[in-house]
Coordinates of C-alpha atoms in Angstrom, one line a residue:
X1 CA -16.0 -38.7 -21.1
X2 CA -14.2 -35.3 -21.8
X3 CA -10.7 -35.1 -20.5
X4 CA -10.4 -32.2 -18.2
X5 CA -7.0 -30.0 -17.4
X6 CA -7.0 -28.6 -14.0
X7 CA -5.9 -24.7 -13.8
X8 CA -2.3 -23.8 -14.9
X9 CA -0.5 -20.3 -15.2
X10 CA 1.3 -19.3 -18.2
X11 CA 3.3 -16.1 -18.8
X12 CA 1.8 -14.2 -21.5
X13 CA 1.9 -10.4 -22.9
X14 CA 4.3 -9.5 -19.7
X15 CA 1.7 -10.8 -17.3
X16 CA 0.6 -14.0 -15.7
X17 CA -2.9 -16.2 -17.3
X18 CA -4.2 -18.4 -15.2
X19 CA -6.4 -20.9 -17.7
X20 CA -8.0 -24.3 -17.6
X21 CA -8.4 -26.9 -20.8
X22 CA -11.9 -28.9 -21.0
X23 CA -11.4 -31.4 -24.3
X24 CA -9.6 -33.6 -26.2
X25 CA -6.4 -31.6 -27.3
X26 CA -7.0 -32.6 -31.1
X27 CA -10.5 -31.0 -31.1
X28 CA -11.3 -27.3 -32.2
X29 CA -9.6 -24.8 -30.0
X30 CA -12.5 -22.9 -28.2
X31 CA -11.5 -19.7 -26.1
X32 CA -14.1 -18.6 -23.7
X33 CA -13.4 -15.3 -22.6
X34 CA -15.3 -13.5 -19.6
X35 CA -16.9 -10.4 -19.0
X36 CA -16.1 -7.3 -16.5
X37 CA -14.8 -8.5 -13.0
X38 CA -16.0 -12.0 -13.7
X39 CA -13.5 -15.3 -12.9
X40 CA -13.1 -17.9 -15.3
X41 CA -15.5 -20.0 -13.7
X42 CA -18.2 -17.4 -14.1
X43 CA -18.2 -19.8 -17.6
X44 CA -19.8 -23.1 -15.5
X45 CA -18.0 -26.3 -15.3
X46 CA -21.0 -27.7 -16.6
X47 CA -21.4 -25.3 -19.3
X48 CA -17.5 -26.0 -20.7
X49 CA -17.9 -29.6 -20.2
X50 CA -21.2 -29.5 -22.4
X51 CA -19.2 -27.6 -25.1
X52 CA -16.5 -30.1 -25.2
X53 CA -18.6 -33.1 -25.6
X54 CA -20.0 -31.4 -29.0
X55 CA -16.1 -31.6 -30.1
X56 CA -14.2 -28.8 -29.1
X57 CA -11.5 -27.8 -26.5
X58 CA -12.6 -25.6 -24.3
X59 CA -10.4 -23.1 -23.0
X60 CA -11.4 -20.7 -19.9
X61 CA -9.1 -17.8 -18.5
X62 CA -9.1 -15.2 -16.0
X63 CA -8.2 -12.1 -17.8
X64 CA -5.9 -9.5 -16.2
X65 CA -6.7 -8.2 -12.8
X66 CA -9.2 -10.9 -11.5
X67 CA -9.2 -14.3 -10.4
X68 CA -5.6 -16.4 -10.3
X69 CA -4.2 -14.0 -13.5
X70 CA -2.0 -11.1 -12.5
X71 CA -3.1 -8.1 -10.7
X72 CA -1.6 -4.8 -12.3
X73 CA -1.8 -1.3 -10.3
X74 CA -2.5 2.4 -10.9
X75 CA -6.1 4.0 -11.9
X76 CA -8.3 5.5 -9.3
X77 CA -12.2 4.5 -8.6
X78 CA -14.5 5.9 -11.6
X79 CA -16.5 8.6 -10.5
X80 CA -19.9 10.0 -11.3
X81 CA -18.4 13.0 -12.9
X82 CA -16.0 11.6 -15.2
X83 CA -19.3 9.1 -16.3
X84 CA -20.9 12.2 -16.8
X85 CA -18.0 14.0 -19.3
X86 CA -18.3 11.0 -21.1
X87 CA -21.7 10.2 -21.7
X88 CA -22.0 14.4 -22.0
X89 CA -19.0 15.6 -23.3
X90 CA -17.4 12.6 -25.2
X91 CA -14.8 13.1 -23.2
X92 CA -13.0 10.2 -22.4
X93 CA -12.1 8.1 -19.2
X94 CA -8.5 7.7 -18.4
X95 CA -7.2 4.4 -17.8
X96 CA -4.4 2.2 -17.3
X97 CA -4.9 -0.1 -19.9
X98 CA -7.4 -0.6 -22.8
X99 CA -9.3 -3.5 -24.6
X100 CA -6.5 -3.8 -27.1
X101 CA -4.4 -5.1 -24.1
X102 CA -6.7 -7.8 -22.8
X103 CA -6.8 -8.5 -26.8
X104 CA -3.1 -9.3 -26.7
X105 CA -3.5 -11.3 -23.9
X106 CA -5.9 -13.5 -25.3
X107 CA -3.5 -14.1 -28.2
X108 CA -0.1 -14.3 -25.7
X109 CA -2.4 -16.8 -24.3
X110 CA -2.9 -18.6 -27.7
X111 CA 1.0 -18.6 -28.3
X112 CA 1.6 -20.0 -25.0
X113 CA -0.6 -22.8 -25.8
X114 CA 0.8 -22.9 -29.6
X115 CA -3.1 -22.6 -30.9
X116 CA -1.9 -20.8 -34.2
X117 CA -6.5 -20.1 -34.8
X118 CA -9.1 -20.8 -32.1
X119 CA -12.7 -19.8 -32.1
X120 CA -13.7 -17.3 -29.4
X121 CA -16.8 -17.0 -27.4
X122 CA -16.4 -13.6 -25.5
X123 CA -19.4 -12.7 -22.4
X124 CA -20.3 -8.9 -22.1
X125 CA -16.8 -6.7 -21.8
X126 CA -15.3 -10.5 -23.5
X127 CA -17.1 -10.0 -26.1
X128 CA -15.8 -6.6 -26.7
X129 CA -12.3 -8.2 -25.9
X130 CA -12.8 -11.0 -28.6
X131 CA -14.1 -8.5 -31.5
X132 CA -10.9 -6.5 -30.3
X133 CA -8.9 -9.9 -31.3
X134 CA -11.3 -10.2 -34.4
X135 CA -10.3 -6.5 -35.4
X136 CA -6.8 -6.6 -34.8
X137 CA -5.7 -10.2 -35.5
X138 CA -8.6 -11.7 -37.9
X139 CA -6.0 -14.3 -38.8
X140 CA -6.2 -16.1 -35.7
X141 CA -9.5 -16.2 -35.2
X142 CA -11.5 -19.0 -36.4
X143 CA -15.3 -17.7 -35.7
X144 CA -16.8 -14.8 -33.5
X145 CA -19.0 -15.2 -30.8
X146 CA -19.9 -12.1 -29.2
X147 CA -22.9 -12.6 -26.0
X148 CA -25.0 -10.0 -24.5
X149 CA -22.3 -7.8 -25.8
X150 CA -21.8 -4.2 -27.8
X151 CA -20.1 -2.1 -30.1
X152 CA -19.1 0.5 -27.7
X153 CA -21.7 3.1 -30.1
X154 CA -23.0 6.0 -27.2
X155 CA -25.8 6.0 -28.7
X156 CA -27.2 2.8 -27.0
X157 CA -29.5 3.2 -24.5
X158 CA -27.5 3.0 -21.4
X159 CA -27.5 0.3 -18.3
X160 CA -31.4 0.5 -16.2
X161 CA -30.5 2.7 -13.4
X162 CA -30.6 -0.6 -10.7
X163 CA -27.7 -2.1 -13.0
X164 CA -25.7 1.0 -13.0
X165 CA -26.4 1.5 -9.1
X166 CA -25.1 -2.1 -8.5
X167 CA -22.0 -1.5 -10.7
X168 CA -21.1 1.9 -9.3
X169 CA -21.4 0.2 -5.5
X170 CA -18.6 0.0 -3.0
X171 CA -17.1 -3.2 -2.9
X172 CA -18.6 -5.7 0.1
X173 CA -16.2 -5.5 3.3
X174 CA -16.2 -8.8 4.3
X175 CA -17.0 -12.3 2.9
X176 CA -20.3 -12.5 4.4
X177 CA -21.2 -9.5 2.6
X178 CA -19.9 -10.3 -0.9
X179 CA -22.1 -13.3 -0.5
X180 CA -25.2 -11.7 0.1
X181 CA -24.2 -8.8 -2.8
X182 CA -23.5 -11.6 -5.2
X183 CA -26.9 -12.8 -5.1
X184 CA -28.3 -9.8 -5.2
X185 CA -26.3 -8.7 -8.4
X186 CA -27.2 -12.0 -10.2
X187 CA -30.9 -11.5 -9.2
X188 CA -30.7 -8.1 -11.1
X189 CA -28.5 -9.1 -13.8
X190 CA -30.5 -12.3 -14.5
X191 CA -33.7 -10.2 -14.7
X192 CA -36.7 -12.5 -13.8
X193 CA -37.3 -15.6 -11.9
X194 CA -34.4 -18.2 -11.4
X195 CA -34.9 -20.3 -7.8
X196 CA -32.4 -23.0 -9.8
X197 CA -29.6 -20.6 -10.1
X198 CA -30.7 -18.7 -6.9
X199 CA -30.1 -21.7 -5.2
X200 CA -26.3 -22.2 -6.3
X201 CA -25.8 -18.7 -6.0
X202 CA -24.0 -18.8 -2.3
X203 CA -21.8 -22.0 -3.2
X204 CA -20.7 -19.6 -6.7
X205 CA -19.9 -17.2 -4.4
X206 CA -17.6 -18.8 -2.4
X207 CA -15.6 -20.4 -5.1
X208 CA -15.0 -16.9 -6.7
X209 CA -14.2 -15.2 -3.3
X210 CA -12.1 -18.6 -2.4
X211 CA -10.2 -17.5 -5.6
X212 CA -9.5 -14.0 -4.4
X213 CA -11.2 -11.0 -5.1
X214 CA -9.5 -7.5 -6.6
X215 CA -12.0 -4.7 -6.2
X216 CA -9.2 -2.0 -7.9
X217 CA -8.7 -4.2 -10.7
X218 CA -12.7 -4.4 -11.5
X219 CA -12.1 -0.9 -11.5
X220 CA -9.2 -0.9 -13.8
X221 CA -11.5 -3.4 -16.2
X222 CA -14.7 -0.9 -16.1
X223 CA -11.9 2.0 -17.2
X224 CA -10.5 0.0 -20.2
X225 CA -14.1 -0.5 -21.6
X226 CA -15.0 3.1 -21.4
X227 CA -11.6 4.5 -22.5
X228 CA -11.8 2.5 -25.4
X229 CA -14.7 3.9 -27.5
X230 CA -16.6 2.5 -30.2
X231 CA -15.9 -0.4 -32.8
X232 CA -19.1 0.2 -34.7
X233 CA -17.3 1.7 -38.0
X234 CA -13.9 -0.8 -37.3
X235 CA -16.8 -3.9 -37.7
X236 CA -17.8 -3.1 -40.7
X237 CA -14.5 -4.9 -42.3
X238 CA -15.0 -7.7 -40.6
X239 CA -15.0 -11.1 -42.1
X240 CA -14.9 -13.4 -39.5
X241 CA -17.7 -15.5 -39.7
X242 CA -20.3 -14.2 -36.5
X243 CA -22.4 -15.2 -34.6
X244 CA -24.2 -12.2 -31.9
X245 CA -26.4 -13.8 -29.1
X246 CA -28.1 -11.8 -26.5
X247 CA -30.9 -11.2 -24.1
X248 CA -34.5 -9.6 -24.8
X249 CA -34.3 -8.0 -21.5
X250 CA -30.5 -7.6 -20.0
X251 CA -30.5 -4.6 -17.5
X252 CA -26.6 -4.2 -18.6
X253 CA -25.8 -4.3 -22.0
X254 CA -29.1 -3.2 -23.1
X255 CA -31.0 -5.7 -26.5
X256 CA -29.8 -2.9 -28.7
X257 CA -26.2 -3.9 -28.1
X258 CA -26.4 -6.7 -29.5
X259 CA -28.7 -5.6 -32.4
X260 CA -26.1 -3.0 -32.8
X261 CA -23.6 -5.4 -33.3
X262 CA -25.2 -7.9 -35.4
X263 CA -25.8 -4.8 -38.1
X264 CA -22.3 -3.6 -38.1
X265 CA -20.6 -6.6 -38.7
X266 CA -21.2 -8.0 -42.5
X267 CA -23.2 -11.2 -42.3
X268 CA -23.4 -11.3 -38.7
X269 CA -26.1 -14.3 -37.4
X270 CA -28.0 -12.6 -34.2
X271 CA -29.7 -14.8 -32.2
X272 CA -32.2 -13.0 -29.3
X273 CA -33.1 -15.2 -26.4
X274 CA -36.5 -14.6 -25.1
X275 CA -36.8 -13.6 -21.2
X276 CA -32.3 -13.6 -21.0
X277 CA -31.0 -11.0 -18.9
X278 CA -27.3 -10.1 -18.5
X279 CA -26.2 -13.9 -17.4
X280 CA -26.2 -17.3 -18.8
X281 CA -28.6 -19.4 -16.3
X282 CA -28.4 -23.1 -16.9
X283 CA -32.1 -22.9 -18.7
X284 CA -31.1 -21.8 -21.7
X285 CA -28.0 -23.4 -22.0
X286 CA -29.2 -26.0 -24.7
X287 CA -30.1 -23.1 -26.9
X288 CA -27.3 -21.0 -26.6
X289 CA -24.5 -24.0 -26.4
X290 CA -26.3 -25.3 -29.6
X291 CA -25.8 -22.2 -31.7
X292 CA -22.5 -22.2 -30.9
X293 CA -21.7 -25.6 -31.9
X294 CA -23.0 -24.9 -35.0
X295 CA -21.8 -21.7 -35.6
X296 CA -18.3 -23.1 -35.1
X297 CA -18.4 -25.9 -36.8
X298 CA -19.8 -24.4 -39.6
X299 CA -17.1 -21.8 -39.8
X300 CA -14.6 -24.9 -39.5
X301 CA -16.5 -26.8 -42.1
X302 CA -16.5 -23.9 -44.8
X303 CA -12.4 -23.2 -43.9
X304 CA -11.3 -26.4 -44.7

């Protein structure tokens, strides 16, 4: 049995982290950190508690401007045009904050918690976040772990138009409505047939809306991944040992993402999941929670 921490707040890089520990405090620190507008618990109970009983501790957080962490202020809603001047133009979005920030975060977060390394697992914009950390602070990170993520290169192919159209939509006006829009943004994320995650799908829904939702600060996220350009040239120093897992057929962050990631970083592992879109359904949790236990492990095993 896997000892489990319930949520605390910590103050960390000027802001408030809300985080929650699965594991024995002794074992491997193991950051999870989540993607754009997603909780902490968009990384399943289940799925933490399964990583802890392969020997590390576990530790999920709600980065800045979602979930329990704090809310910050300022940026308006991205429009078309400005999507347009960048994908066009090159020129940039303006935003509040970048991906560096939610990188010092992570490692306020670590210094809170007086984890001096960690391994990170970053999801979609946490993955950019962690290879941010990797860039900018390679001594505290143990081993990379970058999902269904990118490099920030233009030159991907960009989201399928219903994944753009679901990212670009108003926010739901009432809690009946986020329900029903967050099945119906899974359904397209997860890109095929799920009826076992479909079915949990409302009771997800409202845990994260029980938590508190923060439409602006989605906003606010979306801006600090597209103000902050590409890392494709910045990976090619890495040396953190790396391991790049993503779906043959996410609607988001498009297979060439990852791919794209995987090349620039020296030694990189990629591993492609067959049928994955842009989510992590239970089914192909052995797989994926596998890789990363011995991806980490190795990466310890080889440091010491």
């Amino acid at each position: 049995m896997t000892t489990h921490q319930p949520p605390q707040t910590v103050r960390a890089n000027g802001i408030d982290i809300c985080y929650e520990i699965f594991g024995n405090d002794n074992a491997e620190p193991l950051l999870l950190i989540m993607g754009l507008g997603a909780q902490m618990i968009h990384w399943d109970d289940g799925f933490c508690e399964q990583l802890a009983a392969r020997g590390f501790r576990v530790i999920r957080f709600d980065n800045r401007d979602i979930g329990k962490s704090s809310h910050l202020t300022g940026g308006k809603r991205l429009t078309p045009l400005e999507l347009l001047k960048l994908r066009f133009l090159r020129i940039p979005v303006a935003a509040p904050y970048k991906l560096i920030d939610m990188a010092r975060d992570t490692i306020g977060l670590m210094d809170a918690l007086g984890i001096k390394s960690a391994h990170l697992v970053g999801a979609s914009m946490g993955g950019m976040i962690a290879q941010e950390v990797t860039l900018s602070f390679p001594e505290r990170v143990r081993s990379l772990t970058s999902i269904m993520s990118t490099t920030g290169n233009p030159r991907i192919p960009p989201p399928t138009r219903e994944a753009a159209a679901m990212l670009m939509a108003p926010p739901p006006q009432s809690k009946e409505e986020f329900i029903v829009r967050f099945g119906q943004t899974w359904k397209v994320l997860r890109a095929g047939s799920f009826p076992e995650e479909e079915a949990l799908d409302p009771g997800r829904a409202e845990r994260v809306f029980a938590r508190g939702l923060n439409p602006a600060g989605v906003g606010r996220q979306l801006r600090a991944v597209l103000a902050s350009g590409s890392r494709k040239e910045r990976l090619h120093s890495v040396k953190t040992p790396t391991l790049v897992i993503h779906g043959t057929v996410d609607p988001l962050v498009r297979p060439e993402g990852g791919k794209d990631t995987a090349a620039s970083i020296p030694g990189a592992k990629l591993l492609m999941i067959e049928g994955m879109g842009h989510a992590l359904p239970m089914r192909f949790w052995p797989e994926i929670i596998a890789a990363i236990d011995k991806h980490a492990h190795g990466a310890a095993a080889k440091a010491a």
